[in-house]
mmCIF file of C-alpha atoms in Angstrom:
data_model
loop_
_atom_site.group_PDB
_atom_site.id
_atom_site.type_symbol
_atom_site.label_atom_id
_atom_site.label_comp_id
_atom_site.label_asym_id
_atom_site.label_seq_id
_atom_site.Cartn_x
_atom_site.Cartn_y
_atom_site.Cartn_z
ATOM 1 C CA SER C 1 11.683 3.679 3.320
ATOM 2 C CA TYR C 2 9.031 6.223 4.023
ATOM 3 C CA ASP C 3 5.813 5.233 6.036
ATOM 4 C CA LEU C 4 2.455 6.669 5.262
ATOM 5 C CA THR C 5 -0.316 5.859 7.641
ATOM 6 C CA GLN C 6 -3.966 6.226 6.825
ATOM 7 C CA PRO C 7 -7.003 5.192 8.890
ATOM 8 C CA PRO C 8 -8.400 1.991 7.431
ATOM 9 C CA SER C 9 -11.952 3.334 7.255
ATOM 10 C CA VAL C 10 -13.977 6.614 7.525
ATOM 11 C CA SER C 11 -17.757 6.708 7.535
ATOM 12 C CA VAL C 12 -19.865 9.738 6.738
ATOM 13 C CA ALA C 13 -23.457 10.573 6.152
ATOM 14 C CA PRO C 14 -24.433 11.945 2.654
ATOM 15 C CA GLY C 15 -24.061 15.647 2.437
ATOM 16 C CA GLN C 16 -21.610 15.758 5.227
ATOM 17 C CA THR C 17 -17.843 16.404 5.117
ATOM 18 C CA ALA C 18 -15.339 13.600 4.943
ATOM 19 C CA ARG C 19 -11.739 13.964 6.018
ATOM 20 C CA ILE C 20 -9.075 11.285 5.165
ATOM 21 C CA THR C 21 -5.680 11.787 6.737
ATOM 22 C CA CYS C 22 -2.266 10.657 5.641
ATOM 23 C CA ALA C 23 0.397 10.783 8.297
ATOM 24 C CA GLY C 24 4.200 10.674 7.670
ATOM 25 C CA ASN C 25 7.453 12.352 9.082
ATOM 26 C CA ASN C 26 7.582 15.869 8.049
ATOM 27 C CA ILE C 27 5.068 15.103 5.071
ATOM 28 C CA GLY C 28 4.400 18.761 5.053
ATOM 29 C CA THR C 29 7.659 19.230 3.187
ATOM 30 C CA LYS C 30 6.634 17.002 0.481
ATOM 31 C CA ASN C 31 4.223 16.889 -2.472
ATOM 32 C CA VAL C 32 1.176 14.610 -1.609
ATOM 33 C CA HIS C 33 -1.211 13.225 -4.135
ATOM 34 C CA TRP C 34 -4.510 11.437 -3.644
ATOM 35 C CA TYR C 35 -6.209 8.727 -5.729
ATOM 36 C CA GLN C 36 -9.759 7.303 -5.572
ATOM 37 C CA GLN C 37 -10.266 3.660 -6.456
ATOM 38 C CA LYS C 38 -13.611 2.163 -6.986
ATOM 39 C CA PRO C 39 -14.161 -1.690 -6.890
ATOM 40 C CA GLY C 40 -12.695 -3.334 -9.939
ATOM 41 C CA LEU C 41 -11.230 -0.011 -11.376
ATOM 42 C CA ALA C 42 -7.959 1.470 -11.662
ATOM 43 C CA PRO C 43 -7.062 4.312 -9.368
ATOM 44 C CA VAL C 44 -7.886 7.960 -10.473
ATOM 45 C CA MET C 45 -6.048 10.947 -9.250
ATOM 46 C CA VAL C 46 -8.395 13.388 -7.426
ATOM 47 C CA VAL C 47 -5.823 15.725 -5.863
ATOM 48 C CA TYR C 48 -2.145 16.337 -6.704
ATOM 49 C CA ASP C 49 0.509 18.619 -5.172
ATOM 50 C CA ASP C 50 -1.262 18.659 -1.954
ATOM 51 C CA SER C 51 -4.324 20.573 -3.034
ATOM 52 C CA ASP C 52 -4.696 20.995 -6.822
ATOM 53 C CA ARG C 53 -7.354 19.233 -8.788
ATOM 54 C CA PRO C 54 -6.986 17.504 -12.129
ATOM 55 C CA SER C 55 -9.576 18.667 -14.668
ATOM 56 C CA GLY C 56 -12.833 16.855 -14.270
ATOM 57 C CA ILE C 57 -12.561 16.380 -10.547
ATOM 58 C CA PRO C 58 -15.494 18.237 -8.548
ATOM 59 C CA GLU C 59 -14.529 21.143 -6.346
ATOM 60 C CA ARG C 60 -15.858 19.041 -3.468
ATOM 61 C CA PHE C 61 -12.427 17.357 -3.439
ATOM 62 C CA SER C 62 -9.753 19.387 -1.733
ATOM 63 C CA GLY C 63 -6.468 18.782 0.029
ATOM 64 C CA SER C 64 -4.152 20.250 2.609
ATOM 65 C CA ASN C 65 -0.734 19.333 3.954
ATOM 66 C CA SER C 66 1.116 20.603 7.001
ATOM 67 C CA GLY C 67 3.470 19.133 9.631
ATOM 68 C CA ASN C 68 3.091 15.477 9.824
ATOM 69 C CA THR C 69 -0.307 15.173 8.327
ATOM 70 C CA ALA C 70 -1.883 15.565 4.830
ATOM 71 C CA THR C 71 -5.595 15.515 4.535
ATOM 72 C CA LEU C 72 -8.030 14.881 1.726
ATOM 73 C CA THR C 73 -11.397 16.646 2.319
ATOM 74 C CA ILE C 74 -14.627 15.745 0.424
ATOM 75 C CA THR C 75 -17.445 18.095 1.158
ATOM 76 C CA SER C 76 -21.095 17.256 0.441
ATOM 77 C CA VAL C 77 -20.327 13.672 0.275
ATOM 78 C CA GLU C 78 -22.500 11.639 -2.200
ATOM 79 C CA ALA C 79 -23.018 7.875 -2.510
ATOM 80 C CA GLY C 80 -20.841 7.860 -5.644
ATOM 81 C CA ASP C 81 -17.841 8.964 -3.496
ATOM 82 C CA GLU C 82 -17.714 5.618 -1.750
ATOM 83 C CA ALA C 83 -14.343 4.140 -2.629
ATOM 84 C CA ASP C 84 -10.879 3.426 -1.440
ATOM 85 C CA TYR C 85 -8.523 6.599 -1.196
ATOM 86 C CA TYR C 86 -4.770 6.375 -1.339
ATOM 87 C CA CYS C 87 -2.211 8.999 -0.632
ATOM 88 C CA GLN C 88 1.199 8.956 -2.453
ATOM 89 C CA LEU C 89 4.324 10.948 -2.531
ATOM 90 C CA TRP C 90 7.916 10.772 -3.811
ATOM 91 C CA ASP C 91 10.432 10.443 -1.200
ATOM 92 C CA THR C 92 13.654 12.466 -2.107
ATOM 93 C CA THR C 93 15.743 10.685 0.352
ATOM 94 C CA SER C 94 15.279 7.284 -1.087
ATOM 95 C CA ASP C 95 14.282 8.625 -4.422
ATOM 96 C CA LEU C 96 11.235 6.300 -4.697
ATOM 97 C CA PRO C 97 7.568 6.597 -4.554
ATOM 98 C CA PHE C 98 5.406 5.489 -1.697
ATOM 99 C CA PHE C 99 1.704 4.764 -1.240
ATOM 100 C CA GLY C 100 -0.309 4.890 1.896
ATOM 101 C CA GLY C 101 -2.271 1.769 3.157
ATOM 102 C CA GLY C 102 -5.567 3.209 1.834
ATOM 103 C CA THR C 103 -8.735 4.288 3.406
ATOM 104 C CA LYS C 104 -12.269 2.857 2.632
ATOM 105 C CA LEU C 105 -14.731 5.723 2.501
ATOM 106 C CA THR C 106 -18.224 4.438 3.471
ATOM 107 C CA VAL C 107 -21.239 6.709 2.759
ATOM 108 C CA LEU C 108 -23.877 5.722 5.343
ATOM 109 C CA GLN E 1 -5.117 11.041 -25.501
ATOM 110 C CA VAL E 2 -2.858 9.031 -23.147
ATOM 111 C CA THR E 3 -3.810 5.297 -22.768
ATOM 112 C CA LEU E 4 -2.027 2.361 -21.197
ATOM 113 C CA ARG E 5 -2.818 -1.379 -21.230
ATOM 114 C CA GLU E 6 -1.333 -4.208 -19.467
ATOM 115 C CA SER E 7 -0.833 -7.634 -20.946
ATOM 116 C CA GLY E 8 0.443 -10.947 -19.753
ATOM 117 C CA PRO E 9 -0.507 -14.276 -18.402
ATOM 118 C CA ALA E 10 -3.482 -14.611 -16.161
ATOM 119 C CA LEU E 11 -2.071 -17.707 -14.431
ATOM 120 C CA VAL E 12 1.641 -18.611 -13.589
ATOM 121 C CA LYS E 13 2.872 -21.455 -11.598
ATOM 122 C CA PRO E 14 4.987 -21.055 -8.422
ATOM 123 C CA THR E 15 8.662 -20.499 -9.043
ATOM 124 C CA GLN E 16 8.020 -19.377 -12.618
ATOM 125 C CA THR E 17 9.012 -16.050 -13.939
ATOM 126 C CA LEU E 18 6.173 -13.550 -14.863
ATOM 127 C CA THR E 19 6.553 -11.292 -17.848
ATOM 128 C CA LEU E 20 4.067 -8.303 -18.118
ATOM 129 C CA THR E 21 3.942 -5.829 -20.932
ATOM 130 C CA CYS E 22 2.563 -2.290 -20.694
ATOM 131 C CA SER E 23 1.566 -1.009 -24.131
ATOM 132 C CA PHE E 24 1.001 2.869 -24.158
ATOM 133 C CA SER E 25 -0.031 5.719 -26.605
ATOM 134 C CA GLY E 26 -0.397 9.384 -26.350
ATOM 135 C CA PHE E 27 3.170 10.061 -25.181
ATOM 136 C CA SER E 28 6.762 8.940 -25.970
ATOM 137 C CA LEU E 29 9.160 7.443 -23.377
ATOM 138 C CA SER E 30 11.961 9.293 -25.151
ATOM 139 C CA THR E 31 10.551 12.566 -24.028
ATOM 140 C CA GLU E 32 12.276 14.130 -21.117
ATOM 141 C CA GLY E 33 10.294 13.687 -17.840
ATOM 142 C CA MET E 34 8.233 10.733 -18.947
ATOM 143 C CA CYS E 35 8.226 7.568 -16.886
ATOM 144 C CA VAL E 36 6.192 4.329 -16.874
ATOM 145 C CA SER E 37 5.745 2.443 -13.379
ATOM 146 C CA TRP E 38 4.402 -0.797 -12.419
ATOM 147 C CA ILE E 39 2.039 -0.953 -9.365
ATOM 148 C CA ARG E 40 0.340 -4.112 -7.975
ATOM 149 C CA GLN E 41 -2.682 -4.658 -5.778
ATOM 150 C CA PRO E 42 -3.257 -8.119 -4.072
ATOM 151 C CA PRO E 43 -7.012 -8.845 -3.726
ATOM 152 C CA GLY E 44 -8.613 -6.566 -0.995
ATOM 153 C CA LYS E 45 -5.261 -5.107 -0.168
ATOM 154 C CA ALA E 46 -3.436 -1.775 -0.748
ATOM 155 C CA LEU E 47 -1.513 -0.608 -3.687
ATOM 156 C CA GLU E 48 2.186 -1.564 -3.784
ATOM 157 C CA TRP E 49 4.692 0.286 -6.060
ATOM 158 C CA LEU E 50 7.128 -2.119 -7.834
ATOM 159 C CA ALA E 51 9.279 -0.448 -10.386
ATOM 160 C CA LEU E 52 9.669 2.736 -12.676
ATOM 161 C CA ILE E 53 11.757 3.411 -15.730
ATOM 162 C CA ASP E 54 12.323 6.855 -17.033
ATOM 163 C CA TRP E 55 12.985 8.543 -20.363
ATOM 164 C CA ASP E 56 16.817 8.264 -19.687
ATOM 165 C CA ASP E 57 16.506 4.544 -19.028
ATOM 166 C CA ASP E 58 17.115 5.114 -15.430
ATOM 167 C CA LYS E 59 15.481 2.113 -13.411
ATOM 168 C CA TYR E 60 14.039 2.277 -9.930
ATOM 169 C CA TYR E 61 12.887 -0.675 -7.863
ATOM 170 C CA SER E 62 10.925 -1.526 -4.787
ATOM 171 C CA THR E 63 13.503 -2.121 -1.985
ATOM 172 C CA SER E 64 11.757 -5.399 -0.891
ATOM 173 C CA LEU E 65 11.406 -6.724 -4.384
ATOM 174 C CA LYS E 66 14.367 -5.480 -6.254
ATOM 175 C CA THR E 67 16.194 -8.738 -6.346
ATOM 176 C CA ARG E 68 13.226 -10.282 -8.343
ATOM 177 C CA LEU E 69 12.299 -7.420 -10.756
ATOM 178 C CA THR E 70 13.582 -6.133 -13.984
ATOM 179 C CA ILE E 71 12.065 -3.396 -15.863
ATOM 180 C CA SER E 72 12.836 -2.444 -19.451
ATOM 181 C CA LYS E 73 11.609 -0.343 -22.315
ATOM 182 C CA ASP E 74 11.240 -0.571 -26.054
ATOM 183 C CA THR E 75 10.724 3.157 -27.048
ATOM 184 C CA SER E 76 10.041 2.294 -30.659
ATOM 185 C CA LYS E 77 7.085 0.036 -29.682
ATOM 186 C CA ASN E 78 5.983 2.204 -26.901
ATOM 187 C CA GLN E 79 6.146 -0.788 -24.434
ATOM 188 C CA VAL E 80 7.455 -1.278 -21.058
ATOM 189 C CA VAL E 81 8.186 -4.797 -19.845
ATOM 190 C CA LEU E 82 8.396 -6.084 -16.223
ATOM 191 C CA THR E 83 9.691 -9.446 -15.353
ATOM 192 C CA MET E 84 9.333 -10.857 -11.926
ATOM 193 C CA THR E 85 11.176 -14.118 -10.977
ATOM 194 C CA ASN E 86 10.263 -16.911 -8.688
ATOM 195 C CA MET E 87 6.613 -16.252 -8.379
ATOM 196 C CA ASP E 88 4.731 -17.245 -5.257
ATOM 197 C CA PRO E 89 1.037 -17.415 -4.314
ATOM 198 C CA VAL E 90 1.552 -14.239 -2.315
ATOM 199 C CA ASP E 91 2.314 -12.420 -5.626
ATOM 200 C CA THR E 92 -1.311 -13.001 -6.768
ATOM 201 C CA ALA E 93 -2.472 -9.472 -7.560
ATOM 202 C CA THR E 94 -3.782 -7.103 -10.161
ATOM 203 C CA TYR E 95 -0.852 -5.622 -11.924
ATOM 204 C CA PHE E 96 -1.080 -1.934 -13.081
ATOM 205 C CA CYS E 97 1.161 0.227 -15.202
ATOM 206 C CA ALA E 98 0.834 3.909 -14.845
ATOM 207 C CA ARG E 99 2.550 6.958 -16.261
ATOM 208 C CA MET E 100 4.483 9.437 -14.144
ATOM 209 C CA VAL E 101 5.818 12.770 -15.403
ATOM 210 C CA ARG E 102 8.936 13.696 -13.511
ATOM 211 C CA LEU E 103 8.780 17.423 -13.924
ATOM 212 C CA GLY E 104 8.145 19.279 -10.679
ATOM 213 C CA THR E 105 6.247 16.786 -8.563
ATOM 214 C CA TYR E 106 6.007 13.005 -9.400
ATOM 215 C CA ARG E 107 2.587 11.728 -9.480
ATOM 216 C CA PHE E 108 0.699 8.940 -11.446
ATOM 217 C CA ASP E 109 -1.506 10.709 -13.803
ATOM 218 C CA TYR E 110 -2.776 7.876 -16.068
ATOM 219 C CA TRP E 111 -3.344 4.320 -15.179
ATOM 220 C CA GLY E 112 -3.911 1.100 -17.166
ATOM 221 C CA GLN E 113 -6.912 -0.812 -16.344
ATOM 222 C CA GLY E 114 -4.933 -3.550 -14.757
ATOM 223 C CA THR E 115 -4.353 -7.262 -15.347
ATOM 224 C CA LEU E 116 -5.045 -10.026 -12.682
ATOM 225 C CA VAL E 117 -2.277 -12.387 -12.308
ATOM 226 C CA THR E 118 -2.837 -15.580 -10.239
ATOM 227 C CA VAL E 119 0.002 -17.720 -8.853
ATOM 228 C CA SER E 120 -1.280 -21.263 -8.462
ATOM 229 C CA SER E 121 0.070 -24.767 -9.261
#
């Protein structure tokens, strides 16, 4: 098993920067992916391989990963960014995928 | 264009076996690197990965649920089937299928819309 710990909630005012963390043992050695999930919808990948963006995802979404923490950063936050965010990785030791517990982003 | 769609019963009784089907298009599960996974989400709770099957018919299961899960594929029909035995009310959740490409890094790039399964007598 591989534990991924996310803060339950993050709040930010419109136009500010939101940072959502994902903590795991030596997570910096793994590739981390981030998903956005709005109510009633399926998750959508917003960052993959720590810091790459799928096509169609705004440049406001970025990621970093080092040591024991991966971070999803959303700049110039908009009301439409309000959602749950999940980190995910593949653990090569157990050869299984794992999700973090999710973070609810609230735009004040 | 890659699409996935889940189908199955909306309601099952406790102790029954759940059978869900993921029908997909836009890729083939016989292509190296292609995989389909099942992931669930209880109401108001986090995503939980359940099972994965790959192009080579290798199967992977959640450690905590592996005794209850079976995943299989029908490549000719572009379908993946998940069975979960001995259903309990705590298994009430939206069940998603998602594609993973196991080339380089392993991420879920396409998801189905999900299907809500309620376990109740």
